[in-house]
Amino acid sequence: MKALVRWGATLGLVGSTLLGTLSLGSLPAIALSEQQIKEKLDSVPIYLVTNEKGLPLSRPLPNAPNGQKAGGSITGAYMSRQEAQAFINELRNAKNKDPKMQEIVKSLQVTAVPLGVIYQQLQQTKKDPNRLLFAFKPVDQEIKGAMDLLRQSGQQVNQFKSVPMFAVRFAPDQGYVPIKVGTGNEQVVPLFLSKQDAQGLLGQVKPKHPKADIQVLDIDGVLQTLQDKNDTWLNQVVLVPSPESREYIRTLPKPPNTPAAPNRNNNNSRPGAK
């Protein structure tokens, strides 16, 4: 959870930054390490349904078609804390529960875990036949938003099978819009978990870059790119959690000597595109 608390100190990124052009100079292209990828993913909280000891509620994987026992188990990994809690409420309100399930349901709670921790566990248990898998549950509103954008771009889509992410580009054939962090010259490329946040950045870019748009990505593709590519700009990538998750992170206890995150709702500065 410390990873999420650290992110809380930089929550002003979305609302109090300045746009700039991404200047990479002659930096060498070096693939990101597993630890670097984990640290990027740590900014996103994932919500698990667990018992009072923090153990995820899971079910065994189905057997193979030939009857061979699959081994391992699977648990739901929610992108929304509210939706995870709604699932618990649904279980508690279900009728005709057997006594054992009734006792289990009483102790269920929502536990936030950094995405990087889940990624690390999956990497470490790749060859374990009894490992725990995570079934990610994207937010329905974000799925709809992603499909709407894809259809507007001329694509025919009937479903979206991953967790959508949103990136703002200067134009369909140009690069991603970076933002400048703080008072220094550090620039990052935000990948948003919320279409609403991407639209906010797009609105700031459009006046000077009328062809700017939002590209729909998926978390599996982003992760694959971070693992496989040696592109220098990937060092600048920052995953921005949804407004709901940012609000949750703000409620976490701050470690000593950590400044409180600025409230973007009270920030009147307006980024300017270059």
XYZ file of N, CA and C in Angstrom, residues 6 14 25 85 87-88 105 126 132 153 165 178 211 262 274:
45
model
N 2.650 6.824 -1.931
C 3.645 7.654 -2.618
C 3.016 8.366 -3.802
N -2.658 15.711 -12.954
C -3.703 15.885 -13.951
C -4.171 17.323 -14.032
N 16.089 14.155 -26.636
C 17.507 14.316 -26.890
C 18.125 13.047 -27.439
N -17.388 -3.420 -3.995
C -18.288 -3.418 -2.840
C -19.686 -3.862 -3.246
N -20.405 -6.021 -5.493
C -20.369 -7.482 -5.617
C -20.527 -8.138 -4.246
N -19.852 -7.577 -3.235
C -19.995 -8.108 -1.873
C -21.438 -7.974 -1.404
N -19.244 -14.937 3.650
C -19.684 -13.635 3.154
C -19.612 -12.566 4.240
N 4.753 -17.739 -12.759
C 4.466 -18.158 -14.133
C 4.409 -19.671 -14.295
N -2.434 -18.309 -8.455
C -3.666 -17.523 -8.446
C -3.673 -16.597 -9.655
N -13.850 6.406 -34.946
C -12.670 6.378 -35.816
C -12.858 5.445 -37.009
N -7.523 1.935 -21.850
C -6.721 3.081 -21.438
C -6.808 4.115 -22.556
N 2.771 15.105 -24.218
C 3.376 15.008 -22.893
C 2.917 16.163 -22.019
N -6.197 18.745 -34.882
C -6.296 17.336 -35.267
C -6.034 16.388 -34.093
N -2.196 18.207 -3.936
C -3.082 19.324 -4.261
C -4.414 18.828 -4.760
N 1.770 23.941 -26.434
C 2.858 24.551 -27.198
C 2.885 23.975 -28.600
